[in-house]
Short mmCIF file of C-alpha atoms and ligand atoms in Angstrom, two decimals:
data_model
loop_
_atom_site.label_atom_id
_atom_site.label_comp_id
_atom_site.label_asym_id
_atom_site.label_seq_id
_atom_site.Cartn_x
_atom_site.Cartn_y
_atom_site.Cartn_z
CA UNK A 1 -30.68 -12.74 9.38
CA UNK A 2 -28.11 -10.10 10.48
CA UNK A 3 -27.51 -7.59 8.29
CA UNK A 4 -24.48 -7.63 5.93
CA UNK A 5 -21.54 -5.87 7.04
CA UNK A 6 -20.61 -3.15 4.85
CA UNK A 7 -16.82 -2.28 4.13
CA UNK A 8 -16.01 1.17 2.33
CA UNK A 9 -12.58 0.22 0.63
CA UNK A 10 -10.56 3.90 -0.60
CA UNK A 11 -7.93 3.51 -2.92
CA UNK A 12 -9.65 -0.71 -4.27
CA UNK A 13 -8.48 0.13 -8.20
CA UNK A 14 -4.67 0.76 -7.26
CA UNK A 15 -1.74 -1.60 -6.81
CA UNK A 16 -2.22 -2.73 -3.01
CA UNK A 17 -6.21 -2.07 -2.59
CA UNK A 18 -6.87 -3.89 -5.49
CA UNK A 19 -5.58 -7.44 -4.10
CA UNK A 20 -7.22 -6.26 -1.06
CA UNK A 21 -10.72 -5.61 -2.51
CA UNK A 22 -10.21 -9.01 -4.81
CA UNK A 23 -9.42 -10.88 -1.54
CA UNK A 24 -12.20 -9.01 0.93
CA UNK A 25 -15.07 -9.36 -2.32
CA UNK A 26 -13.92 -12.95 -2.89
CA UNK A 27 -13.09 -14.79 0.69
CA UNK A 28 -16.46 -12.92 2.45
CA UNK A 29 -19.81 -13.65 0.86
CA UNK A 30 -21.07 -11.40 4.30
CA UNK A 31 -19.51 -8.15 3.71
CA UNK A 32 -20.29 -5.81 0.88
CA UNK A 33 -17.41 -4.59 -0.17
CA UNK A 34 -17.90 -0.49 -1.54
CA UNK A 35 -14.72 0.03 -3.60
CA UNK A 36 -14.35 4.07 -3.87
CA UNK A 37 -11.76 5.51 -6.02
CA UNK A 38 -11.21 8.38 -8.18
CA UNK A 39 -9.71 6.45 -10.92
CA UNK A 40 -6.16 8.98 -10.56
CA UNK A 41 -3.71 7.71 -13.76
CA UNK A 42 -2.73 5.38 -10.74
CA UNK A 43 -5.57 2.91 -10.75
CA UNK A 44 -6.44 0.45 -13.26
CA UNK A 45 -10.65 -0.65 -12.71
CA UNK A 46 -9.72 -3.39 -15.41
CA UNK A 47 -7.58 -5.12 -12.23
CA UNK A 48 -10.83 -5.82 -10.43
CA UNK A 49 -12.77 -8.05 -13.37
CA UNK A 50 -12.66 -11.42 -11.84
CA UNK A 51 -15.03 -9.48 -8.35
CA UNK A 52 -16.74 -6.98 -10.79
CA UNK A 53 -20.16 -9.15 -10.97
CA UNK A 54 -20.09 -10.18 -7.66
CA UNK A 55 -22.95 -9.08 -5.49
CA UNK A 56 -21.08 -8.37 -2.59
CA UNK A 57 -18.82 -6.16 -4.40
CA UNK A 58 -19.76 -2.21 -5.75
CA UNK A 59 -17.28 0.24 -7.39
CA UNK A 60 -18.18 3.86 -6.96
CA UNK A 61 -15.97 6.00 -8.37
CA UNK A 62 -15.26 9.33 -6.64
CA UNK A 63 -12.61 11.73 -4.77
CA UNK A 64 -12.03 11.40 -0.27
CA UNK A 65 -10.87 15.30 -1.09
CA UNK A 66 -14.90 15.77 -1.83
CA UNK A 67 -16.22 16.27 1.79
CA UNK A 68 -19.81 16.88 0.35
CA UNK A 69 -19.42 13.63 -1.61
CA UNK A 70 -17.66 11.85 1.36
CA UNK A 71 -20.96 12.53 3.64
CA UNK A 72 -23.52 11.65 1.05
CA UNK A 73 -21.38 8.32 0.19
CA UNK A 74 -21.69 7.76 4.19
CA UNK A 75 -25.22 8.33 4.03
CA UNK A 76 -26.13 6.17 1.21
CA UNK A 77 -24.35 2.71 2.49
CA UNK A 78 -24.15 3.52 6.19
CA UNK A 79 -20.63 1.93 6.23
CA UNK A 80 -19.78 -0.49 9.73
CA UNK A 81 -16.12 -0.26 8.88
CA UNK A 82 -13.53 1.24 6.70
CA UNK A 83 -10.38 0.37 4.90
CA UNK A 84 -8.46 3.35 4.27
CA UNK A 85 -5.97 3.14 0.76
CA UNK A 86 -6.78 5.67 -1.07
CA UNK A 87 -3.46 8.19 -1.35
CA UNK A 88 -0.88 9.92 -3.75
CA UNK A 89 1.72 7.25 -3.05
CA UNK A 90 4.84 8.46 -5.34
CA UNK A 91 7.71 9.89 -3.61
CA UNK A 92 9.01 11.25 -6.77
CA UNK A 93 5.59 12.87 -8.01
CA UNK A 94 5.93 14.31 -4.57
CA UNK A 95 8.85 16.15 -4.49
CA UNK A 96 7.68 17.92 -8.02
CA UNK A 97 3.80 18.62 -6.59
CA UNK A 98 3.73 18.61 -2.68
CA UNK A 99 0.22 19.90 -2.35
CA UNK A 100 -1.71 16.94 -3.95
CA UNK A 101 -0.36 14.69 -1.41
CA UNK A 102 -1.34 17.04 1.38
CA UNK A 103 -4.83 17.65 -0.11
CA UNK A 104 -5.31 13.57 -0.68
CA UNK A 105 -3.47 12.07 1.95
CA UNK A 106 -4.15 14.51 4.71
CA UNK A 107 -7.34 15.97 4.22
CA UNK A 108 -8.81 13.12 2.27
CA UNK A 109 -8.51 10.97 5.15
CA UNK A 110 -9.72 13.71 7.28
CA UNK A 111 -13.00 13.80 5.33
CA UNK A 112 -13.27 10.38 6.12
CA UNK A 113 -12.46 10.64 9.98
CA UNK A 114 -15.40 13.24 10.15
CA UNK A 115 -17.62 11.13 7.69
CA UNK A 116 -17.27 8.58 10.12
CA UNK A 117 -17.24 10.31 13.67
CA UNK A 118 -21.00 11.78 12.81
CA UNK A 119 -21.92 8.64 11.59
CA UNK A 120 -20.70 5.79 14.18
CA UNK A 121 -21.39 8.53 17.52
CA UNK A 122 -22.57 5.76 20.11
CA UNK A 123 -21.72 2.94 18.40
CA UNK A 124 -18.65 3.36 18.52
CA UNK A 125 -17.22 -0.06 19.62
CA UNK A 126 -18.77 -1.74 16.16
CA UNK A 127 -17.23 -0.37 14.03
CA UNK A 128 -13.37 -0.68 12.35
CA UNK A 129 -11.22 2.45 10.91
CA UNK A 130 -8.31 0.82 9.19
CA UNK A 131 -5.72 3.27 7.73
CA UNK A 132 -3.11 1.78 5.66
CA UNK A 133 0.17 3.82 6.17
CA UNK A 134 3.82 3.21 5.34
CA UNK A 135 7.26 2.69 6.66
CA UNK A 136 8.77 6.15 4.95
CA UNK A 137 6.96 7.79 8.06
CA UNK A 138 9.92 6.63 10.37
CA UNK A 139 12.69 8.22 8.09
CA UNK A 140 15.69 6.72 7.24
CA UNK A 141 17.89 3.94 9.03
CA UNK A 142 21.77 3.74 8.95
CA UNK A 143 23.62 -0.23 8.39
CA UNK A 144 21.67 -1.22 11.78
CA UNK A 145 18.68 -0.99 13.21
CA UNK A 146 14.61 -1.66 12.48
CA UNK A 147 11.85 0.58 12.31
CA UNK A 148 9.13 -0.90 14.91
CA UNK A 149 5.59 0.63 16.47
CA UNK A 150 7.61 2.83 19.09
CA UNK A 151 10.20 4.35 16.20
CA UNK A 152 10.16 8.34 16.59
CA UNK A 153 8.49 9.76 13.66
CA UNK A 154 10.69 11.65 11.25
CA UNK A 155 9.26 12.15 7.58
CA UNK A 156 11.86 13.02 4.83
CA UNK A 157 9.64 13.72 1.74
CA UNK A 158 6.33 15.43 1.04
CA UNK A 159 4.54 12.17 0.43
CA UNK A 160 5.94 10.42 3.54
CA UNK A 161 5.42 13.55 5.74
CA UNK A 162 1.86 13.73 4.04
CA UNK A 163 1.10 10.20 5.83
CA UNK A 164 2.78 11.03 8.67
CA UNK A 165 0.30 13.54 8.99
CA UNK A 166 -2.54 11.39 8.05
CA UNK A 167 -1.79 8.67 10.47
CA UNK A 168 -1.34 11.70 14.06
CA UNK A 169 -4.94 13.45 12.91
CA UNK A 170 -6.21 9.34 12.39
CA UNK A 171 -4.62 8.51 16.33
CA UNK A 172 -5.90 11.95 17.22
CA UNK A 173 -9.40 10.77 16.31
CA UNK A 174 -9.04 7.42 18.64
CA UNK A 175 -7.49 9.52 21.91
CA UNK A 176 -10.48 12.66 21.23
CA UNK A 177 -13.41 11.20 20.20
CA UNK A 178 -12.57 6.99 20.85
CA UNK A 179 -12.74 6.27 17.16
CA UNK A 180 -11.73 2.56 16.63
CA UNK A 181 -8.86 3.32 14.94
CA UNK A 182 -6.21 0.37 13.74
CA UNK A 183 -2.92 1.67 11.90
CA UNK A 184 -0.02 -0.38 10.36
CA UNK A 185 2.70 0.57 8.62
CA UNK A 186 4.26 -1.31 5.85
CA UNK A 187 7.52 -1.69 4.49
CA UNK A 188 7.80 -1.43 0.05
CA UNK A 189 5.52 -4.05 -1.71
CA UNK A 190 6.31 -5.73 -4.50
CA UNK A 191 3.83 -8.30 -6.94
CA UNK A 192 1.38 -7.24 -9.84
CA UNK A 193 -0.92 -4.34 -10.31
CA UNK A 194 1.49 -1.77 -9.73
CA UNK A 195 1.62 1.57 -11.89
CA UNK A 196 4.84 1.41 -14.14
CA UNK A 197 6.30 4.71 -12.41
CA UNK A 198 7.32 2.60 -9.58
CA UNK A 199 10.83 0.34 -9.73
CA UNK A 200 9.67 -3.08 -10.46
CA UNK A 201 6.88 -2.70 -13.29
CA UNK A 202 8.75 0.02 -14.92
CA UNK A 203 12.19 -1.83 -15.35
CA UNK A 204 10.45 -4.87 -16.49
CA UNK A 205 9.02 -2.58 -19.09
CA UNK A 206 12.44 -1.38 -19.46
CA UNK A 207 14.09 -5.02 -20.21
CA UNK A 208 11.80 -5.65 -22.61
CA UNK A 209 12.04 -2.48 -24.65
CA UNK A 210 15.70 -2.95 -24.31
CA UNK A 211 15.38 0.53 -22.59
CA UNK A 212 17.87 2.31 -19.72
CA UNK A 213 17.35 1.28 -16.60
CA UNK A 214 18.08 4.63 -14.54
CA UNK A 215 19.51 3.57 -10.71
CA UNK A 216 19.01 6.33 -8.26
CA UNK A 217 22.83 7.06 -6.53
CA UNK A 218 24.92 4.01 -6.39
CA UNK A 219 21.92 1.80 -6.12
CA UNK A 220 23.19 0.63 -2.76
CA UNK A 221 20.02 2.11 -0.80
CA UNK A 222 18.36 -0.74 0.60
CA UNK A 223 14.42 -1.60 0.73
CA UNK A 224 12.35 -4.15 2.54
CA UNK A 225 10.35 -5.70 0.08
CA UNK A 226 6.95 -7.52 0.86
CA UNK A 227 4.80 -9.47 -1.47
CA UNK A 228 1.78 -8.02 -2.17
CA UNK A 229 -0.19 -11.34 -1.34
CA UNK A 230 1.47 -10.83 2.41
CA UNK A 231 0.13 -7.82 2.99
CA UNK A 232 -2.95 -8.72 1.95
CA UNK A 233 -3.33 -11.48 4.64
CA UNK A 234 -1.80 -9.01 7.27
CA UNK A 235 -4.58 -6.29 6.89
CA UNK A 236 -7.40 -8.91 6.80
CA UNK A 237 -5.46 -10.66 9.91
CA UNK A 238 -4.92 -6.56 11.98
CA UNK A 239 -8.94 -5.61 10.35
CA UNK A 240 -10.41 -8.96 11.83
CA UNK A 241 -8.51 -9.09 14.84
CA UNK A 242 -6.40 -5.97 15.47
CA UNK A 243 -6.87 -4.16 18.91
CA UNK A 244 -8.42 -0.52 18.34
CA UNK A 245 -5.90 2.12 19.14
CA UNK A 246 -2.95 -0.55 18.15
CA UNK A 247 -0.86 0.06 15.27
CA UNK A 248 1.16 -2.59 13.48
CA UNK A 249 4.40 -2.80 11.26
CA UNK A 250 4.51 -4.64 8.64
CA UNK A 251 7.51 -6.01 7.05
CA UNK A 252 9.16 -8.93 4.63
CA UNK A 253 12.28 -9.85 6.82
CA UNK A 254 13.72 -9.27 2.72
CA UNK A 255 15.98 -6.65 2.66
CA UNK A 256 18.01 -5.75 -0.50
CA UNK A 257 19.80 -3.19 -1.85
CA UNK A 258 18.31 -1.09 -5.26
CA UNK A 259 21.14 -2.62 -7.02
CA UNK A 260 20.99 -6.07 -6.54
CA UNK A 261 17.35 -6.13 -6.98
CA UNK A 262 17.67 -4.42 -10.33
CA UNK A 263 20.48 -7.30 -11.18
CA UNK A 264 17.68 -10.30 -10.14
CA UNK A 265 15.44 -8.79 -12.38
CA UNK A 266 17.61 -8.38 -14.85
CA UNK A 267 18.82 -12.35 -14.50
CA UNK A 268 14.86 -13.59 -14.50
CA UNK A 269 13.66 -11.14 -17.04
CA UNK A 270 16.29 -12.00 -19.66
CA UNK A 271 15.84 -16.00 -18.59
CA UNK A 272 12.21 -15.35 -19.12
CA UNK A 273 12.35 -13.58 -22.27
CA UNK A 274 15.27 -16.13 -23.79
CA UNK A 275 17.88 -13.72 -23.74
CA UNK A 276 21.26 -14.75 -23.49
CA UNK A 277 22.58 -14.72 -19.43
CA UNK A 278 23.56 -10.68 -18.89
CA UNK A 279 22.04 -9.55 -21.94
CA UNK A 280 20.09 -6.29 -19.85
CA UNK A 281 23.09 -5.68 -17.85
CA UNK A 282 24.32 -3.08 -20.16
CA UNK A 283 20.81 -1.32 -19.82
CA UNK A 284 21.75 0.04 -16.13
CA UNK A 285 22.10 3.27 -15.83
CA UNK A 286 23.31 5.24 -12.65
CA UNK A 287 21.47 8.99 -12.59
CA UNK A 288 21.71 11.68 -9.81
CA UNK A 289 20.27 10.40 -6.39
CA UNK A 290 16.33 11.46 -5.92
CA UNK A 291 16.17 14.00 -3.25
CA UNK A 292 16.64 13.46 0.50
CA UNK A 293 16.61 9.71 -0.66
CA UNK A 294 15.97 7.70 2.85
CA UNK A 295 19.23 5.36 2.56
CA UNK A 296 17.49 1.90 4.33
CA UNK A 297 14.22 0.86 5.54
CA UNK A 298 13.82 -2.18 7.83
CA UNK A 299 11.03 -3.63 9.71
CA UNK A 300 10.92 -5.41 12.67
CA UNK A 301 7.46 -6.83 12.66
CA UNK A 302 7.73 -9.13 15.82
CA UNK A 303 4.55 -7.42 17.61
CA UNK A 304 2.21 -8.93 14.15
CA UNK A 305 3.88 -12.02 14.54
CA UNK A 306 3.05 -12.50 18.40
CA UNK A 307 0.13 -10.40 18.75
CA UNK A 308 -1.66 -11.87 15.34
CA UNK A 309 0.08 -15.10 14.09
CA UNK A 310 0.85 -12.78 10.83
CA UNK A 311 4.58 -13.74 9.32
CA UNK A 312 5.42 -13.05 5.68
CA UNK A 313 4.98 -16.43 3.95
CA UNK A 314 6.24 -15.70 -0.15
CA UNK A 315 9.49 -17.37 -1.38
CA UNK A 316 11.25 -14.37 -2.39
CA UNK A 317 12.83 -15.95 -5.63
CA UNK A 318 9.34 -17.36 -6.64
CA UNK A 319 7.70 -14.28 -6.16
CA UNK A 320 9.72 -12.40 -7.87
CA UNK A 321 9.29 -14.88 -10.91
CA UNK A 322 6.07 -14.85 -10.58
CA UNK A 323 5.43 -10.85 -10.60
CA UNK A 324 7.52 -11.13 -14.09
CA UNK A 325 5.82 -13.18 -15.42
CA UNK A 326 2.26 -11.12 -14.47
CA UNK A 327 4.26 -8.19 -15.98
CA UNK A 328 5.32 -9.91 -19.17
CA UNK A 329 1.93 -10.27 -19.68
CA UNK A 330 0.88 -6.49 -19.30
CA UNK A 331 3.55 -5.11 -21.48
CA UNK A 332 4.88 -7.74 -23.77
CA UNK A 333 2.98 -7.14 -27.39
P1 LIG B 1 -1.44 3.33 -5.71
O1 LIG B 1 -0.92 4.66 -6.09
O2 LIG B 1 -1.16 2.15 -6.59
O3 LIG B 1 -3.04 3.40 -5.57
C1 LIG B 1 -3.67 4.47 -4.93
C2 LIG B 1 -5.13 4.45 -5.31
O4 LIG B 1 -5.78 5.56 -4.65
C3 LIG B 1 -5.37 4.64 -6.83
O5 LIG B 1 -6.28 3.67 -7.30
C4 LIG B 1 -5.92 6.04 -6.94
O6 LIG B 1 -6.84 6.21 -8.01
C5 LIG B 1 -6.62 6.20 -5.58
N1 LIG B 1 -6.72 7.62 -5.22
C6 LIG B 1 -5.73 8.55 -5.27
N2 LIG B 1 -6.22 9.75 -4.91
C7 LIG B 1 -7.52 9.56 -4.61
C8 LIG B 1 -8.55 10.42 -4.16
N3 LIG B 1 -8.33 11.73 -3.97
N4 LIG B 1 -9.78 9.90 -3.93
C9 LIG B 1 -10.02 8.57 -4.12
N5 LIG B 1 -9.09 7.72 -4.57
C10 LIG B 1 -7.85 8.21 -4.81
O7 LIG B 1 -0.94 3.07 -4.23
P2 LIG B 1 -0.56 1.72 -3.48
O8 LIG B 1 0.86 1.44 -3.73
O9 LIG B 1 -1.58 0.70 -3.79
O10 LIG B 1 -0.70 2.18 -1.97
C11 LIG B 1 -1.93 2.04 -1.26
C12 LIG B 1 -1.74 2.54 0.15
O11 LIG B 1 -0.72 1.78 0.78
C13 LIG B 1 -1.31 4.00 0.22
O12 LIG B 1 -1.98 4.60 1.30
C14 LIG B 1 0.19 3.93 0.48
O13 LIG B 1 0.63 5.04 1.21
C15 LIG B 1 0.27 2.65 1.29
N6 LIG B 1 1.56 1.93 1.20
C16 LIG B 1 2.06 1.54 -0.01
C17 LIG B 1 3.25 0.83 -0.07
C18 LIG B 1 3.81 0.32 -1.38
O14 LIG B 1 4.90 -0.26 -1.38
N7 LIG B 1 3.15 0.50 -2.50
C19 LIG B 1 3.94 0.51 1.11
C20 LIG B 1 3.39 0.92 2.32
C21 LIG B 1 2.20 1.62 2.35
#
């Protein structure tokens, strides 16, 4: 019998790598799946239960900023591919502590380029090197326009210029030394699992607690929002059958402004809880614009959509609902 493929998932106990890791452990008896993360206040182990018994599946806990570590983990589980998550992913922890995003994101991933280029020399062509990268590397749009694989790069923040960074030194590893690399970058996700610093979870929080619900600006910046669950089937759709040297964006054709998001959650929260209609309104709260705030993000994810069948399938409204209610769950006593 062949031997089983084995997957080193980074980053498999945060918000995104933990659907991935539940969906990889649970839809491929063949793989092992090696979950590696350093358990940063970001990750929550507790998220991957239903996989945790699985034999296919292993948690190791430990830091991609390790290079000794890194090499050892390589040489223990000989890894045939990789699934790269693992990052500082907070804009605002970024602009207050630049050089744990550079350290992480940058030379993390490094670590695991040179992990890997020792280890797959000649064998190149078998292997996958997946890194998982975002939209906020393209900048900021105006009212028109979409971000798309050919946009200019322009990072604004530390964290986005951190995986700018990561994502030239992961193409610099296909053109120098033909690592099979696959990139795609992704527009904001929404769904469960998320750490309550981020917009969703923490206003949720927020309506319950009857707390203020602080809007960055006028709240008219405007997001692309894909469900989790989309993403999920995108990365195993560009890891299975993504060209090496390719790189994909990723997007939910859902584009809304801060401030009428906040106002649907507001309208489902309060329906969910049994509050009378409006009764959060009163909890918004407009504070002084984050800095360099990118004003809109789009995605125009029509090379996914020919190239790999991928289109985002989640009725926004039901989603939405249905992230609530996960969320009402977490932090309703
Ligand atoms: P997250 O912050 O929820 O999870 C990150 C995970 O990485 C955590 O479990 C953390 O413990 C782990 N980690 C952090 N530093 C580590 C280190 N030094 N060594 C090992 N593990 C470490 O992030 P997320 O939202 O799930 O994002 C995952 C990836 O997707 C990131 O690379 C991010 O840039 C990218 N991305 C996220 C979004 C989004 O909307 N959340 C959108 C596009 C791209």
């Amino acid at each position: 019998m062949d031997k089983k493929q084995t997957i080193l998932i980074t980053g498999g106990a945060g918000f995104i790598g933990s659907h991935l890791v539940l969906h990889m452990a649970s839809h491929y008896a063949h793989y092992h799946i090696v979950n590696l993360d350093a358990l940063t206040y970001a990750a929550d182990v507790s998220l991957l239960d239903a996989v945790s018994g699985f034999d296919n599946y292993t948690f190791v806990q430990g830091d991609i900023r390790d290079r000794n570590f890194i090499q050892e983990l390589f040489d223990t589980y000989g890894f045939d591919h990789v699934i790269h998550l693992a990052a500082e992913s907070h804009v605002d922890n970024s602009i207050v502590n630049p050089a744990v995003f550079a350290e992480t994101n940058v030379l993390g991933t490094l670590n695991l380029l040179e992990a890997v280029k020792t280890q797959w020399e000649g064998t190149m062509a078998e292997h996958r090197f997946y890194h998982i990268s975002t939209d906020e590397v393209f900048g900021s749009l105006g009212d028109r326009g979409f971000f798309s694989e050919t946009t200019p790069y322009d990072p604004r923040s530390p964290y986005s210029a951190s995986k700018a960074s990561s994502d030239h030194f992961v193409r610099a590893y296909y053109h120098t030394y033909q690592l099979p690399v696959l990139i795609s970058n992704c527009s904001n996700n929404y769904g469960p699992h998320q750490h309550k610093e981020k917009l969703i979870p923490l206003f949720i929080k927020n309506i319950i607690e009857g707390k203020n619900l602080p809007i960055y600006g006028a709240g008219t910046n405007i997001r692309d929002w894909l469900y989790v669950k989309d993403h999920v089937q995108a990365m195993d759709a560009i890891f299975h059958r993504g060209t090496p040297g390719e790189t994909y964006a990723i997007g939910g054709n859902n584009e809304l402004r801060n401030i009428d998001l906040v106002r649907l959650l507001i309208q489902y929260t309060d329906d969910l809880l049994g509050n009378p209609k409006g009764t959060s309104e009163s909890l918004i709260t407009y504070v002084t614009d984050r800095k360099g705030h990118d004003f809109r993000y789009a995605i125009d994810a029509t090379k996914l959509k020919d190239k790999l069948q991928w289109e985002p399938k989640a009725n926004f409204e039901e989603a939405l609902k249905e992230t609530i209610v996960w969320y009402l769950g977490k932090y309703k006593s």
